[in-house]
CSV table of C-alpha atoms and ligand atoms in Angstrom, one decimal:
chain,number,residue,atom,x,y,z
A,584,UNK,CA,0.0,0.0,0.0
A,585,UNK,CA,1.3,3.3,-0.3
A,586,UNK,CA,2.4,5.9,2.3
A,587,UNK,CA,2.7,9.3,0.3
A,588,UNK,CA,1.1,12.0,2.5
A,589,UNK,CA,0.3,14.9,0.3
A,590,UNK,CA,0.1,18.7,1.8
A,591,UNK,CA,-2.4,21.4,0.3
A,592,UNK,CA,0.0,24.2,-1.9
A,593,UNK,CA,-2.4,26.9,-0.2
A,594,UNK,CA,-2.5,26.0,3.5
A,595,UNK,CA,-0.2,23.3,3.9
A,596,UNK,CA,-2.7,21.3,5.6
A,597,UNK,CA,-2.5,17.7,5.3
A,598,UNK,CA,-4.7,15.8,2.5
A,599,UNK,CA,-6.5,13.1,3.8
A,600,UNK,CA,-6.8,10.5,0.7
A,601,UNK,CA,-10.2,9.8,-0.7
A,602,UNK,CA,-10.7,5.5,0.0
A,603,UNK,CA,-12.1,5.9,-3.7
A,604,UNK,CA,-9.0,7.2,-5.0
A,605,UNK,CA,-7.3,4.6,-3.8
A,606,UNK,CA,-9.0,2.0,-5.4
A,607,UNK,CA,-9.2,4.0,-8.0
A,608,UNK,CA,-5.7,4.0,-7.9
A,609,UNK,CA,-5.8,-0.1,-7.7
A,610,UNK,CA,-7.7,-0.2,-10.2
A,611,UNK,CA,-5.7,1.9,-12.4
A,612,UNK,CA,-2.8,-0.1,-11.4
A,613,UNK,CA,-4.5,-3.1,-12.6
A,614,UNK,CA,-5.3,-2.0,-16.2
A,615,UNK,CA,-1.9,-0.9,-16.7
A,616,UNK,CA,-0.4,-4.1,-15.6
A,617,UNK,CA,-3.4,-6.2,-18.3
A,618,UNK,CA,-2.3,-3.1,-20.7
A,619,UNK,CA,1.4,-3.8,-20.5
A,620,UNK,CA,2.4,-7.0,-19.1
A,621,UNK,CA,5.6,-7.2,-20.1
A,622,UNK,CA,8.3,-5.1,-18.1
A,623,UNK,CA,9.5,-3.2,-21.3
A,624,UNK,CA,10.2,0.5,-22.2
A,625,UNK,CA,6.8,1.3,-23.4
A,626,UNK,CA,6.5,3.3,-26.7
A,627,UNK,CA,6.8,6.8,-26.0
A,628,UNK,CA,3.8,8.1,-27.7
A,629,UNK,CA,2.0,6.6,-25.0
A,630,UNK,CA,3.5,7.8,-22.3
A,631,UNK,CA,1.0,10.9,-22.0
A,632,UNK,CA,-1.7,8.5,-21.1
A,633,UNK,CA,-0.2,6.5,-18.4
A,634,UNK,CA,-1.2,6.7,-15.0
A,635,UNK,CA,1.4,8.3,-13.1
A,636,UNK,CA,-0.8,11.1,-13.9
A,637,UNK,CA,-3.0,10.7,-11.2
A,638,UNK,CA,-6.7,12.5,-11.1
A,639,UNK,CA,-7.2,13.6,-7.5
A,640,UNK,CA,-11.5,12.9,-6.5
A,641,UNK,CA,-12.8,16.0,-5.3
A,642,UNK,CA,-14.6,14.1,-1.6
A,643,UNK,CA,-17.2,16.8,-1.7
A,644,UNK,CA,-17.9,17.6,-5.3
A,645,UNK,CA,-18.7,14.2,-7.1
A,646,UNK,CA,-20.0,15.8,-10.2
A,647,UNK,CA,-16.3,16.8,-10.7
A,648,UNK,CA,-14.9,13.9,-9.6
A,649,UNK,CA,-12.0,12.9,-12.0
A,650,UNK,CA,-11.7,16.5,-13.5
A,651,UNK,CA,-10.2,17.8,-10.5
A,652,UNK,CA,-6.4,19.9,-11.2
A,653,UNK,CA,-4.0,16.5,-12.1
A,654,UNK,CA,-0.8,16.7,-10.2
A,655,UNK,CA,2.6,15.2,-10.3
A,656,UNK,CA,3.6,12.7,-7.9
A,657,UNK,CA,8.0,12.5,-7.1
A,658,UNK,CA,9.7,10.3,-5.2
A,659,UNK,CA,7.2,8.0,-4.2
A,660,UNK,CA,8.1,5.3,-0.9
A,661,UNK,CA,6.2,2.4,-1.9
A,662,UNK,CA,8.0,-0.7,-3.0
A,663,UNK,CA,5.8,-2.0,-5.1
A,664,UNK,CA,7.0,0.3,-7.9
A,665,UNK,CA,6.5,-0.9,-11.4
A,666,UNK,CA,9.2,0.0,-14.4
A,667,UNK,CA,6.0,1.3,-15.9
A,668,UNK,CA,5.6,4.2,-13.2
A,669,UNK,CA,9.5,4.8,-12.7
A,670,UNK,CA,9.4,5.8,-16.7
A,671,UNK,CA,6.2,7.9,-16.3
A,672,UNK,CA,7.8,9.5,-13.6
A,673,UNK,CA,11.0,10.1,-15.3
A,674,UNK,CA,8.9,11.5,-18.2
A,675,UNK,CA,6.9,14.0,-16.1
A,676,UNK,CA,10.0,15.3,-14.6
A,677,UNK,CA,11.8,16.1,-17.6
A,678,UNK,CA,8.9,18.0,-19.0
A,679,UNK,CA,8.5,19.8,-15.8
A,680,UNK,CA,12.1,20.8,-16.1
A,681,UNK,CA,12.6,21.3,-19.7
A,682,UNK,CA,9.6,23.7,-19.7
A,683,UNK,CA,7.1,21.8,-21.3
A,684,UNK,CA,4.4,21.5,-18.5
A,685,UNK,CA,3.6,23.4,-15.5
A,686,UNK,CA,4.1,21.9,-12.0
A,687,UNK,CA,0.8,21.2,-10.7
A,688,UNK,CA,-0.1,21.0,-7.1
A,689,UNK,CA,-2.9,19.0,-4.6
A,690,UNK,CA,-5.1,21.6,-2.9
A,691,UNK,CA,-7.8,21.0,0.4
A,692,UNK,CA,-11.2,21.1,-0.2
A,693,UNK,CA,-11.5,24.6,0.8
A,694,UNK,CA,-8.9,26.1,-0.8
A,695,UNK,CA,-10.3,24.5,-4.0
A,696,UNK,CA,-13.9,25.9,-3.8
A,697,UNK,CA,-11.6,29.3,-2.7
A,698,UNK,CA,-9.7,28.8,-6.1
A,699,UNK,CA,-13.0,27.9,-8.1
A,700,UNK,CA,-15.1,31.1,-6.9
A,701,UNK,CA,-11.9,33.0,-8.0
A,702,UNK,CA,-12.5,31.7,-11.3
A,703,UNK,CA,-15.8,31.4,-11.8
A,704,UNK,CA,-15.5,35.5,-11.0
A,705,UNK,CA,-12.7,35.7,-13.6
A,706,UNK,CA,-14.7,34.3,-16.0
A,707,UNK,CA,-17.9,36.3,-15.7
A,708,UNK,CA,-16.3,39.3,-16.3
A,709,UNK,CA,-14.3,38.2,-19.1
A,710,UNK,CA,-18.0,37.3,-20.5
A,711,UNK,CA,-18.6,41.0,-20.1
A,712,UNK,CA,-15.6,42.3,-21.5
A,713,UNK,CA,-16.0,39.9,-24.4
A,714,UNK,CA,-19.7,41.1,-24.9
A,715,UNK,CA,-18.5,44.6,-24.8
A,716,UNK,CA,-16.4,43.7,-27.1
A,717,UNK,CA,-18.7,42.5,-29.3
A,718,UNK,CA,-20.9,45.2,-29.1
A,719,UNK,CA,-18.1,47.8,-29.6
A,720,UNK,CA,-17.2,46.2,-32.8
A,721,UNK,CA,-20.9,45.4,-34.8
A,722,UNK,CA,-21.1,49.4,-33.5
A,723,UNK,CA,-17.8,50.2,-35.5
A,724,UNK,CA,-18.8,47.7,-38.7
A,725,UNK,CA,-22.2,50.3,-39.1
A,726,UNK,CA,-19.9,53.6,-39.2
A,727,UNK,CA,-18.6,55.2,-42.1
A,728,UNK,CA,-15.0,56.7,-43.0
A,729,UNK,CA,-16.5,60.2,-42.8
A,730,UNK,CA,-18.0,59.9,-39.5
A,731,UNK,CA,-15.5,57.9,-38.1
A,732,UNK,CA,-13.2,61.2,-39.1
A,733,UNK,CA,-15.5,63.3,-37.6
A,734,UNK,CA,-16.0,61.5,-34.4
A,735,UNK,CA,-12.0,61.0,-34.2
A,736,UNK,CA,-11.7,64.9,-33.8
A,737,UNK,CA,-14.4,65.3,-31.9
A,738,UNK,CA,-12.8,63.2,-29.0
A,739,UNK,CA,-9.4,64.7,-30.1
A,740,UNK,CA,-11.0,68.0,-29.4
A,741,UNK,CA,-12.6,66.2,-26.0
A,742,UNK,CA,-9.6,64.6,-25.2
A,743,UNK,CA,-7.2,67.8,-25.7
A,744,UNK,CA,-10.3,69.7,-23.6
A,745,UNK,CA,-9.5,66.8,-20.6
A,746,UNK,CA,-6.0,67.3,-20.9
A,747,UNK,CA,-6.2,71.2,-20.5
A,748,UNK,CA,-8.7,70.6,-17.6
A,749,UNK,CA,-6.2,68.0,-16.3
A,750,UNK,CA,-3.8,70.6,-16.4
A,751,UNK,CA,-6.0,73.0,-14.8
A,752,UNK,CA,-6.8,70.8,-11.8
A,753,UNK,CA,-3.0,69.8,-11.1
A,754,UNK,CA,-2.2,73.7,-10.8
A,755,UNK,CA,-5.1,74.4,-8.7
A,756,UNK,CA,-4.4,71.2,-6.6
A,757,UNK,CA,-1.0,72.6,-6.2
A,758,UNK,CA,-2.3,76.2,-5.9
A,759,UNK,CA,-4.4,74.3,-2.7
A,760,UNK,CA,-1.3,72.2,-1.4
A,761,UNK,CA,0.5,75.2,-1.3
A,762,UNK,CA,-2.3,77.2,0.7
A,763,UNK,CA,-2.5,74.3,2.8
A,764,UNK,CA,1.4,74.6,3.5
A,765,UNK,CA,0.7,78.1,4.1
A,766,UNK,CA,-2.2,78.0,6.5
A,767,UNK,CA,0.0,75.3,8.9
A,768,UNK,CA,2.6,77.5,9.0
A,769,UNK,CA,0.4,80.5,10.5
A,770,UNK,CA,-1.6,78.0,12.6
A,771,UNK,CA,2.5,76.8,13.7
A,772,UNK,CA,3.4,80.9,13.7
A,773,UNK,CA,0.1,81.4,16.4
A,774,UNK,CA,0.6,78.3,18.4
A,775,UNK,CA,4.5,79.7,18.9
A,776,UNK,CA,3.0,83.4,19.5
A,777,UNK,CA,0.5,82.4,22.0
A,778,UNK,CA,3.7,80.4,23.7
A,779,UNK,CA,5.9,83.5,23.8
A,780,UNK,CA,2.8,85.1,25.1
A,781,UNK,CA,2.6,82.9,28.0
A,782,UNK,CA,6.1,82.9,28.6
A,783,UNK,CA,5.9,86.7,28.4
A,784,UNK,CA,3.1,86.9,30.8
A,785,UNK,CA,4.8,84.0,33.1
A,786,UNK,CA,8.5,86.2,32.7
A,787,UNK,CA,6.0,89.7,33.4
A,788,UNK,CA,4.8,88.3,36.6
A,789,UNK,CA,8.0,87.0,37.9
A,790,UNK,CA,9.4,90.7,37.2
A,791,UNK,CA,6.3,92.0,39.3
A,792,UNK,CA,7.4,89.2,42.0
A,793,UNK,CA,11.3,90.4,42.1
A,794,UNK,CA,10.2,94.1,41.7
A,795,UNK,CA,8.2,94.0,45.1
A,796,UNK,CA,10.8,92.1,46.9
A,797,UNK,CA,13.5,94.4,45.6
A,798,UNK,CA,10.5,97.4,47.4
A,799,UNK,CA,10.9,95.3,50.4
A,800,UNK,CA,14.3,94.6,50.6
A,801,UNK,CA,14.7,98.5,49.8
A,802,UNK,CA,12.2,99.3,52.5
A,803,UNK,CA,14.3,97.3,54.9
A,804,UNK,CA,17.7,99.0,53.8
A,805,UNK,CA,16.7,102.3,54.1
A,806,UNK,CA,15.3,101.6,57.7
A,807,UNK,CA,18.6,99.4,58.9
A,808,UNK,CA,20.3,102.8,57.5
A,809,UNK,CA,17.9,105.2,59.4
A,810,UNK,CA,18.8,103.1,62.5
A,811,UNK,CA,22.5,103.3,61.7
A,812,UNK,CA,22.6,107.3,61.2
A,813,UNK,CA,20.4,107.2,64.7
A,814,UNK,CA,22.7,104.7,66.8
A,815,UNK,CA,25.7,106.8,65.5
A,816,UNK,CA,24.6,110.0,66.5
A,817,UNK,CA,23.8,108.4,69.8
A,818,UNK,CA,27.1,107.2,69.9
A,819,UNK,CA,28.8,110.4,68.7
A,820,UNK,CA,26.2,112.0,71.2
A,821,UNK,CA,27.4,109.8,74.0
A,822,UNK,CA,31.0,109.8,73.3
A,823,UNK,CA,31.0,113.7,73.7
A,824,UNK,CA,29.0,113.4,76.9
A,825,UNK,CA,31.3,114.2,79.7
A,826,UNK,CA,29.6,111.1,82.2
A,827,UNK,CA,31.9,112.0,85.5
A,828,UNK,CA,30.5,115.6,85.1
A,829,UNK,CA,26.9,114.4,84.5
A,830,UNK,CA,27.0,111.5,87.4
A,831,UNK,CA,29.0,113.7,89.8
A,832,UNK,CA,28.4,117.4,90.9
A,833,UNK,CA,30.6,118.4,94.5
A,834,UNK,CA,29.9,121.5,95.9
A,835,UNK,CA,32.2,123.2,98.8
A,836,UNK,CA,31.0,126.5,99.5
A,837,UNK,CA,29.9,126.2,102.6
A,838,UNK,CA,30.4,124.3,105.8
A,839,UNK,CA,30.2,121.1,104.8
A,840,UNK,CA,31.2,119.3,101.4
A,841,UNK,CA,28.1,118.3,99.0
A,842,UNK,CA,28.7,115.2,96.7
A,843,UNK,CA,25.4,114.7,94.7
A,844,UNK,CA,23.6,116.6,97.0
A,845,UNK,CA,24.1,114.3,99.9
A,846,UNK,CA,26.2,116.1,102.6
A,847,UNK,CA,29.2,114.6,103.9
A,848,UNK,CA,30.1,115.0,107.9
A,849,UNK,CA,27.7,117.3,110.5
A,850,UNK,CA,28.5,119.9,112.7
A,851,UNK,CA,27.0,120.7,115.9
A,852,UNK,CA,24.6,123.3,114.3
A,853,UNK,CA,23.8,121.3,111.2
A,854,UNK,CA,23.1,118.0,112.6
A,855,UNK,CA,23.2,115.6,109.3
A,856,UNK,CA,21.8,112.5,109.2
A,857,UNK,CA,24.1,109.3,109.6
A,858,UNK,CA,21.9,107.7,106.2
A,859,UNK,CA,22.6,111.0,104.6
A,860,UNK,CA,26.6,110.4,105.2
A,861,UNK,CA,26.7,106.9,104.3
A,862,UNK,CA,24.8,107.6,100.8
A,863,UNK,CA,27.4,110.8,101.0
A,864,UNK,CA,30.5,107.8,101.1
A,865,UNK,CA,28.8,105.5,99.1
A,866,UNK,CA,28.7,108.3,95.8
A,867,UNK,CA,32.3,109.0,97.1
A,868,UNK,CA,33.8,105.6,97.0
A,869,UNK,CA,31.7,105.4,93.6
A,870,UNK,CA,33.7,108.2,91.8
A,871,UNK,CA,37.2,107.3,93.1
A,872,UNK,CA,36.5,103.8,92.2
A,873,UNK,CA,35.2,105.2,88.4
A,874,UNK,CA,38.7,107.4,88.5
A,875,UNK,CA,40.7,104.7,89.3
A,876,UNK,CA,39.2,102.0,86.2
A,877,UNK,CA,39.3,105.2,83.3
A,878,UNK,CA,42.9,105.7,84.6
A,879,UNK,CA,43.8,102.3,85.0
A,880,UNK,CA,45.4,102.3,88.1
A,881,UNK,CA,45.4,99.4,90.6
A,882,UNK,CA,45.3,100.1,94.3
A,883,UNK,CA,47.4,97.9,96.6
A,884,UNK,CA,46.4,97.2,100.1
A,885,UNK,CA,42.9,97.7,99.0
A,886,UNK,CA,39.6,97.2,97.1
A,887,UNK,CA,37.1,99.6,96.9
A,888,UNK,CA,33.7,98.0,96.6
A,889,UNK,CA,31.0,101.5,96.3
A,890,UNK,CA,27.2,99.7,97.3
A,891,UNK,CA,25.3,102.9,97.8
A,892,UNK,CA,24.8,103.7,101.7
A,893,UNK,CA,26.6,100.6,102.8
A,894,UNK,CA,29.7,101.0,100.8
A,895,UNK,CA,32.7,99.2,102.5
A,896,UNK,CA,36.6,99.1,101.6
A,897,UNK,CA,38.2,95.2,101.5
A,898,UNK,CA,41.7,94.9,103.1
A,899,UNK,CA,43.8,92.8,100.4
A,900,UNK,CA,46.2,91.4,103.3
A,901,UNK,CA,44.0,90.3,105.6
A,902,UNK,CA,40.0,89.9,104.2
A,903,UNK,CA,39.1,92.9,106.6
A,904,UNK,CA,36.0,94.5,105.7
A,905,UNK,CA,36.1,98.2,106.8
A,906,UNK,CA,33.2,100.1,106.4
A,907,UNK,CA,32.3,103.5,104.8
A,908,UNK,CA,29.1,103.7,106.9
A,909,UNK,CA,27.6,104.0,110.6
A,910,UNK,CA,24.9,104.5,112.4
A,911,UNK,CA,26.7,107.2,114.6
A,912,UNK,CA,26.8,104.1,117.6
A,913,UNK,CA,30.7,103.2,116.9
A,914,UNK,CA,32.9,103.2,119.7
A,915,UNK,CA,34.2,106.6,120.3
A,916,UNK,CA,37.3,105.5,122.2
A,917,UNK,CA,38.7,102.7,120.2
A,918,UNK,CA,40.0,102.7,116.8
A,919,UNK,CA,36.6,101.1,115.2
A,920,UNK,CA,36.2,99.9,111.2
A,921,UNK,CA,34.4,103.1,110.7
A,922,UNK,CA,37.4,105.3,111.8
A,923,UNK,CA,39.9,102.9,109.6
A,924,UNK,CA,37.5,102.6,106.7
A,925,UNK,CA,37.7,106.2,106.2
A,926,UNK,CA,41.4,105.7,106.6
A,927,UNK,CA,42.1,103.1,104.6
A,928,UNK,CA,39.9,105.6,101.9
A,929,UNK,CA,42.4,108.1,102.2
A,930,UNK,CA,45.1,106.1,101.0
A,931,UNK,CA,43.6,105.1,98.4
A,932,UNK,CA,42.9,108.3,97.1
A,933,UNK,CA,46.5,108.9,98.0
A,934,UNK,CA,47.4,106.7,95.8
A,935,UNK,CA,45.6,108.1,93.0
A,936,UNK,CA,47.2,111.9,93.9
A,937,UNK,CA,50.6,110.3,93.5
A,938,UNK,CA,49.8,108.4,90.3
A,939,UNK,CA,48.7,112.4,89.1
A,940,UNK,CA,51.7,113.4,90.1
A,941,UNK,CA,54.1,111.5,89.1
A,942,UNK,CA,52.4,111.6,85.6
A,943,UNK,CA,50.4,114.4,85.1
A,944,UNK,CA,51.9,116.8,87.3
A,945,UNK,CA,48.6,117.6,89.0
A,946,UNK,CA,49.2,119.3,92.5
A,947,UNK,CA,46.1,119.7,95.4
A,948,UNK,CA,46.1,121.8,97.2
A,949,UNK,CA,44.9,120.0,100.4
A,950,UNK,CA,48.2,117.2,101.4
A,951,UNK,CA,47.2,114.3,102.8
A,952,UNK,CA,49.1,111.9,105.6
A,953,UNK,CA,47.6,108.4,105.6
A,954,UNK,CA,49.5,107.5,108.5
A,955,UNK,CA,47.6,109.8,110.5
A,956,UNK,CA,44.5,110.0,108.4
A,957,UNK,CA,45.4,113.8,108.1
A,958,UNK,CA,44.6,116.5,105.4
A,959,UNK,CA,46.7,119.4,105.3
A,960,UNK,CA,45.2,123.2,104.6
A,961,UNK,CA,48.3,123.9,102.5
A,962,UNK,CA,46.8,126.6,101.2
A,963,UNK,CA,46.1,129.1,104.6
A,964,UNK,CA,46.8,128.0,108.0
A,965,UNK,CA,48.7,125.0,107.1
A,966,UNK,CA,46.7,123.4,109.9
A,967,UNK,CA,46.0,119.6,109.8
A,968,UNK,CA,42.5,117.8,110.2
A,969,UNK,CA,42.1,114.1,111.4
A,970,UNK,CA,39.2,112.6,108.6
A,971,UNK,CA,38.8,109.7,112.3
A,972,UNK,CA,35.4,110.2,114.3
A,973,UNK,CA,38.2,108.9,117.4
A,974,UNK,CA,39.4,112.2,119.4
A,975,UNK,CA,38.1,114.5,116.9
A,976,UNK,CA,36.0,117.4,117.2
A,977,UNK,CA,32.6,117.1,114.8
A,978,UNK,CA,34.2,120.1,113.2
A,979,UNK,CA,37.3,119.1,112.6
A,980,UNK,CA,35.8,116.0,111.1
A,981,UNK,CA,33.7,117.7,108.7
A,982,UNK,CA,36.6,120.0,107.6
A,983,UNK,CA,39.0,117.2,106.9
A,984,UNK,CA,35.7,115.7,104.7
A,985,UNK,CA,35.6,119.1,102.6
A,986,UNK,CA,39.2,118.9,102.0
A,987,UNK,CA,38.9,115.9,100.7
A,988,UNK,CA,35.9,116.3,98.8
A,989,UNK,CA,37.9,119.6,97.0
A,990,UNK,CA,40.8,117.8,96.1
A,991,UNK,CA,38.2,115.2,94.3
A,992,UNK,CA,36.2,118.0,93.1
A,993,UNK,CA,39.7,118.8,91.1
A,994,UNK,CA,41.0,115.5,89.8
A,995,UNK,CA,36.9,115.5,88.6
A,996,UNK,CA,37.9,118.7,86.6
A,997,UNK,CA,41.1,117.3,85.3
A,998,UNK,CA,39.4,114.0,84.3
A,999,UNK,CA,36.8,115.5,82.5
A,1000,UNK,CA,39.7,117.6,80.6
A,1001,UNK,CA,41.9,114.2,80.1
A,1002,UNK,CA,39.4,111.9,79.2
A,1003,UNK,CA,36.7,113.7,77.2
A,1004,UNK,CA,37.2,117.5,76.4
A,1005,UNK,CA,39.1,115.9,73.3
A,1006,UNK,CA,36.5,114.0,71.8
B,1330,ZN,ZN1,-5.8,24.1,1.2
């Protein structure tokens, strides 16, 4: 039995083989063995009859069974091969490739009624054409030379009038492809001028933004410069102001010495209050203490420490605290703190006088003798006053406080010169 498998040329889908065609095929094999028995080279002229040329039963169209495309079978398994079909074969080949036949192929069912509508539409409208045709030329045989002149021209004239209208057209379609170019490059030109509008508008806003911070940071300068002109004319204001003058006014006129309008020592007939002394001290301790930082100078032995009415003078050698105030209930007879405060006061501001003259040349006119806690009237009756509360006379006290106070009074003049007559 044979094995061939056979594919459709359209779809490549196997064909399944009719069980008619193959014994149809038997059959066929049959005659040709009853037709030529003998294993011979049959005579070519019959060759185009013999059966390798198989006739493929159309399974679904029996009216056409038989008629169906032939095709050409190669290299064929089976073993049961006669001589007969090896020269058929041989045959079909060299006509296939000398030209002399077309290769034919199997196709499906499907693809077969495909092809066969395909043809049958083919060849209805080459029926038309041919009846056209037809038509066209009984027509021509009925026309005479004269008319068939005359018609000629006309449909020269006709076709020369096409052509010219042809013409026509193709400039106005060119007239219109270039107006269409035209118009897409204005609607490009507006779509770019409405951008650099919105960029415009977008770039006029951010100015606006930048303009009213550049106000505000303006605004800000001229008031951080108002505030500069101001603090330096305070400054130059202040660094004019003389402020020992202004902070301290000593008076010495009469009995007893005035420092900031507190008085400084009583006498029997003016009968000062002891708070009214110790604020007195305190404002003095306060201006020798201011003296002594704008000069610079360092006393030894001593720290002045000015607290109002309750001022006080610390020993450096021993942590005594000696005060600048009382109550007026010290000790009379001893050598109380009060007595050595006071003391201890004066050599401080000795020690100031000699730093004045020693470098400034400054001379007061009242001495002073810190080992007695004197001060000298150098400038009458060369007589000497104890500044002590101990043995003293309330007079004598307040006298030796006046000097004092007038010698201060002048190194207050000479420091306001020094330090800020200048400026
Ligand atoms: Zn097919």
């Amino acid at each position: 039995m044979s094995s061939t498998c056979f594919l459709c040329h359209r779809c490549n889908k196997p064909l399944k083989i009719s069980p008619d065609l193959s014994a149809m095929q038997r059959r066929s094999l049959e005659a040709q063995h009853r037709a030529s028995p003998s294993p011979k080279m049959p005579v070519s002229g019959k060759l185009e009859d013999r059966t390798s040329r198989r006739r493929h039963p159309d399974p679904g169209r029996t009216s056409q069974e038989g008629a169906c495309c032939p095709f050409t079978l190669l290299g064929e398994p089976s073993t049961q091969r006669t001589l007969d079909s090896i020269q058929n074969t041989i045959l079909e080949t060299f006509k296939i490739v000398s030209g002399q036949k077309d290769v034919d192929h199997p196709l499906c069912v499907d693809c077969m009624d495909g092809l066969l509508e395909e043809l049958d539409a083919q060849l209805t409208l080459a029926e038309a054409d041919n009846q056209k045709y037809k038509s066209f030329t009984e027509r021509e045989s009925l026309v005479s030379d004269e008319e068939r002149e005359v018609l000629n021209a006309e449909l020269q004239a006709e076709l020369q009038s096409l052509e010219q209208e042809e013409a026509r057209l193709t400039q106005e379609l060119q007239d219109v492809d270039q107006e269409h170019a035209r118009i897409e490059a204005e609607k490009a030109a507006e779509a770019e001028t409405r951008e650099l509008e919105q960029q415009e508008e977008q770039d006029l806003k951010d100015y606006a933004a930048l303009k009213m911070e550049e106000l505000e940071l303006t605004g800000e300068l001229s008031s951080v410069e108002n505030q500069l002109v101001y603090v330096q004319g305070q400054l130059q204001s202040l660094s004019k102001t003389d402020i020992l003058n202004i902070t301290f006014t000593i008076l010495d006129e009469g009995p007893l010495g005035i420092i900031n309008n507190f008085r400084l020592g009583r006498i029997p007939d003016i009968q000062v209050g002891w708070n009214e002394i110790n604020a007195a001290w305190g404002q003095t301790a306060l201006l020798l203490f201011s003296l002594s930082k704008l000069s610079g100078l360092q006393f030894q032995r001593y720290e002045l420490v000015p607290c109002g009415d309750h001022s006080y003078i610390k020993s450096l050698t021993s942590d005594e605290m000696l005060r600048l105030f009382s109550d007026g209930s010290h000790n009379i007879f001893y050598d109380n703190k009060y007595d050595r405060g006071m003391k201890a006061f004066l050599d401080c501001l000795q020690q100031f006088v000699k730093m004045l003259q020693k470098e400034e040349g400054l001379f007061l006119p009242y001495r002073i003798h810190v080992k007695g806690g004197m001060l000298e009237d150098t400038t009458g009756s060369g007589k000497c006053y104890s500044i002590r509360t101990h043995l003293n006379t309330e007079d004598e006290w307040a006298k030796a406080l006046k000097f004092m106070l007038t010698n201060l009074k002048l190194i207050l003049a000479w420091a306001s010169s020094k330090y800020y007559s200048k400026k």
